[in-house]
Tab-separated table of C-alpha atoms in Angstrom:
chain	number	residue	atom	x	y	z
A	678	UNK	CA	105.529	60.486	123.913
A	679	UNK	CA	105.516	57.135	122.996
A	680	UNK	CA	104.066	55.067	125.746
A	681	UNK	CA	100.866	56.710	124.799
A	682	UNK	CA	100.534	55.321	121.363
A	683	UNK	CA	101.815	51.370	122.817
A	684	UNK	CA	99.046	49.240	123.689
A	685	UNK	CA	98.356	49.223	127.020
A	686	UNK	CA	99.421	45.167	127.197
A	687	UNK	CA	102.649	46.125	125.322
A	688	UNK	CA	104.018	49.419	127.394
A	689	UNK	CA	107.362	48.863	129.407
A	690	UNK	CA	107.353	50.018	133.416
A	691	UNK	CA	109.075	52.295	132.106
A	692	UNK	CA	106.126	54.297	130.034
A	693	UNK	CA	103.427	52.741	132.621
A	694	UNK	CA	105.789	55.695	135.272
A	695	UNK	CA	106.249	58.182	133.087
A	696	UNK	CA	102.287	57.296	131.739
A	697	UNK	CA	101.067	58.002	135.636
A	698	UNK	CA	103.447	60.986	136.396
A	699	UNK	CA	101.564	62.149	132.612
A	700	UNK	CA	98.266	61.779	134.758
A	701	UNK	CA	99.358	62.627	137.733
A	702	UNK	CA	100.518	66.614	135.994
A	703	UNK	CA	97.384	65.891	134.117
A	704	UNK	CA	94.570	65.818	136.906
A	705	UNK	CA	97.123	68.207	139.088
A	706	UNK	CA	96.192	70.576	136.749
A	707	UNK	CA	92.754	69.427	136.540
A	708	UNK	CA	91.998	70.106	140.087
A	709	UNK	CA	94.056	73.431	140.877
A	710	UNK	CA	90.945	75.796	142.165
A	711	UNK	CA	93.952	78.801	141.323
A	712	UNK	CA	97.447	78.430	139.723
A	713	UNK	CA	100.778	80.601	139.783
A	714	UNK	CA	103.554	80.009	137.219
A	715	UNK	CA	106.922	81.607	137.119
A	716	UNK	CA	108.187	81.096	133.422
A	717	UNK	CA	110.976	83.133	132.781
A	718	UNK	CA	112.344	84.142	129.054
A	719	UNK	CA	115.020	81.751	128.858
A	720	UNK	CA	117.221	81.752	125.380
A	721	UNK	CA	114.109	84.000	123.099
A	722	UNK	CA	112.149	80.614	124.334
A	723	UNK	CA	110.505	78.435	127.277
A	724	UNK	CA	112.848	76.670	128.642
A	725	UNK	CA	112.914	72.920	128.322
A	726	UNK	CA	112.777	72.386	131.504
A	727	UNK	CA	108.986	73.888	131.596
A	728	UNK	CA	108.304	72.874	127.257
A	729	UNK	CA	108.389	68.628	129.467
A	730	UNK	CA	105.974	69.391	132.290
A	731	UNK	CA	103.241	71.077	129.239
A	732	UNK	CA	104.075	68.351	127.339
A	733	UNK	CA	103.745	65.837	129.706
A	734	UNK	CA	100.511	68.006	130.907
A	735	UNK	CA	98.929	66.606	127.641
A	736	UNK	CA	99.732	63.342	127.560
A	737	UNK	CA	98.711	63.414	130.876
A	738	UNK	CA	94.725	64.025	129.926
A	739	UNK	CA	92.558	63.114	127.036
A	740	UNK	CA	93.704	65.086	123.850
A	741	UNK	CA	91.361	68.503	123.632
A	742	UNK	CA	91.096	67.806	127.314
A	743	UNK	CA	90.904	71.359	128.182
A	744	UNK	CA	93.280	70.827	132.068
A	745	UNK	CA	92.514	75.173	133.430
A	746	UNK	CA	89.076	76.018	131.923
A	747	UNK	CA	87.862	78.830	133.493
A	748	UNK	CA	90.705	79.117	136.696
A	749	UNK	CA	92.031	81.891	137.578
A	750	UNK	CA	95.828	81.582	136.988
A	751	UNK	CA	98.424	84.151	137.156
A	752	UNK	CA	101.500	84.059	134.990
A	753	UNK	CA	104.672	85.914	135.771
A	754	UNK	CA	108.031	86.130	132.649
A	755	UNK	CA	111.192	88.158	132.853
A	756	UNK	CA	113.085	88.970	130.233
A	757	UNK	CA	117.050	89.881	131.013
A	758	UNK	CA	116.287	92.787	128.173
A	759	UNK	CA	113.767	94.364	126.521
A	760	UNK	CA	111.744	92.738	123.713
A	761	UNK	CA	108.743	94.994	122.999
A	762	UNK	CA	107.557	97.374	120.891
A	763	UNK	CA	110.442	99.476	118.882
A	764	UNK	CA	112.483	97.932	120.880
A	765	UNK	CA	116.277	96.041	118.940
A	766	UNK	CA	114.591	92.396	120.193
A	767	UNK	CA	111.198	92.570	118.821
A	768	UNK	CA	109.220	89.938	118.616
A	769	UNK	CA	112.636	87.706	119.711
A	770	UNK	CA	110.812	86.523	122.506
A	771	UNK	CA	109.274	83.029	121.600
A	772	UNK	CA	107.752	82.782	125.124
A	773	UNK	CA	104.737	84.537	126.344
A	774	UNK	CA	102.993	83.824	123.131
A	775	UNK	CA	103.124	80.093	123.825
A	776	UNK	CA	102.138	80.586	127.065
A	777	UNK	CA	99.468	82.702	126.825
A	778	UNK	CA	98.916	80.146	123.839
A	779	UNK	CA	98.732	76.864	125.967
A	780	UNK	CA	97.171	78.835	129.005
A	781	UNK	CA	94.531	79.912	127.324
A	782	UNK	CA	93.891	78.099	123.797
A	783	UNK	CA	94.458	75.277	125.121
A	784	UNK	CA	93.943	75.032	128.651
A	785	UNK	CA	90.695	76.856	129.207
A	786	UNK	CA	93.000	78.728	131.553
A	787	UNK	CA	91.484	82.512	133.852
A	788	UNK	CA	95.055	84.126	132.545
A	789	UNK	CA	96.199	87.293	134.062
A	790	UNK	CA	100.020	87.914	133.261
A	791	UNK	CA	103.125	90.155	134.639
A	792	UNK	CA	106.212	90.751	132.850
A	793	UNK	CA	108.722	91.952	134.247
A	794	UNK	CA	111.754	93.391	131.916
A	795	UNK	CA	115.391	94.915	131.797
A	796	UNK	CA	116.520	91.851	135.089
A	797	UNK	CA	119.654	92.801	134.106
A	798	UNK	CA	119.869	95.892	134.428
A	799	UNK	CA	122.391	96.423	136.725
A	800	UNK	CA	124.222	92.105	136.491
A	801	UNK	CA	125.022	93.350	132.879
A	802	UNK	CA	126.671	96.474	133.044
A	803	UNK	CA	125.735	97.118	129.039
A	804	UNK	CA	122.228	97.915	130.474
A	805	UNK	CA	123.666	100.318	132.859
A	806	UNK	CA	121.849	103.505	130.769
A	807	UNK	CA	118.657	101.794	131.071
A	808	UNK	CA	118.107	102.133	135.245
A	809	UNK	CA	116.021	104.158	136.489
A	810	UNK	CA	113.132	103.095	133.247
A	811	UNK	CA	113.792	99.527	134.967
A	812	UNK	CA	113.160	100.104	138.133
A	813	UNK	CA	110.468	101.739	136.467
A	814	UNK	CA	109.071	98.571	134.889
A	815	UNK	CA	109.817	96.650	137.530
A	816	UNK	CA	107.571	99.040	140.230
A	817	UNK	CA	105.510	98.519	137.779
A	818	UNK	CA	105.284	94.431	137.801
A	819	UNK	CA	105.844	94.165	141.987
A	820	UNK	CA	102.588	96.107	141.737
A	821	UNK	CA	100.943	94.053	139.229
A	822	UNK	CA	102.170	91.046	140.364
A	823	UNK	CA	100.705	91.939	144.563
A	824	UNK	CA	97.077	92.956	142.525
A	825	UNK	CA	96.879	88.915	140.979
A	826	UNK	CA	97.615	88.340	144.288
A	827	UNK	CA	95.160	90.404	146.165
A	828	UNK	CA	92.207	88.842	143.287
A	829	UNK	CA	93.270	85.357	144.043
A	830	UNK	CA	93.725	85.725	147.178
A	831	UNK	CA	90.260	87.846	147.611
A	832	UNK	CA	88.140	84.972	145.002
A	833	UNK	CA	89.780	82.357	147.607
A	834	UNK	CA	88.308	84.011	150.767
A	835	UNK	CA	84.528	84.006	148.633
């Protein structure tokens, strides 16, 4: 966002509006008592929409601001296929590690990750042979999500 590098008096109305949006997003994150983000693997990486949102949040606060410092945060991420160790697509998930870097290392979140693979089993006939393992992955992800939700609810009730 070039507006943040432009002297205040020289900013266009569009730059001022964009920076106000960025500041609002950053402030919302800083004031959050918890956060839940559902961000799937999208063409081997993060979606452009999520990347734009992250970029805006980063621009909306002074550089180095830990926007979720200590904030309980749940990241729910899904993948249509399988990308884990030993699979043909191992190493192709350029979403999860990036999100961990941003959420934990840059923003300071107290992060819980809920992951589910093989969401396209039952949709893509080429994956039909994996229906049993996909069902198990779904069950495990649903249990992890319920546990994460219960943990967040208990923190807010305390």
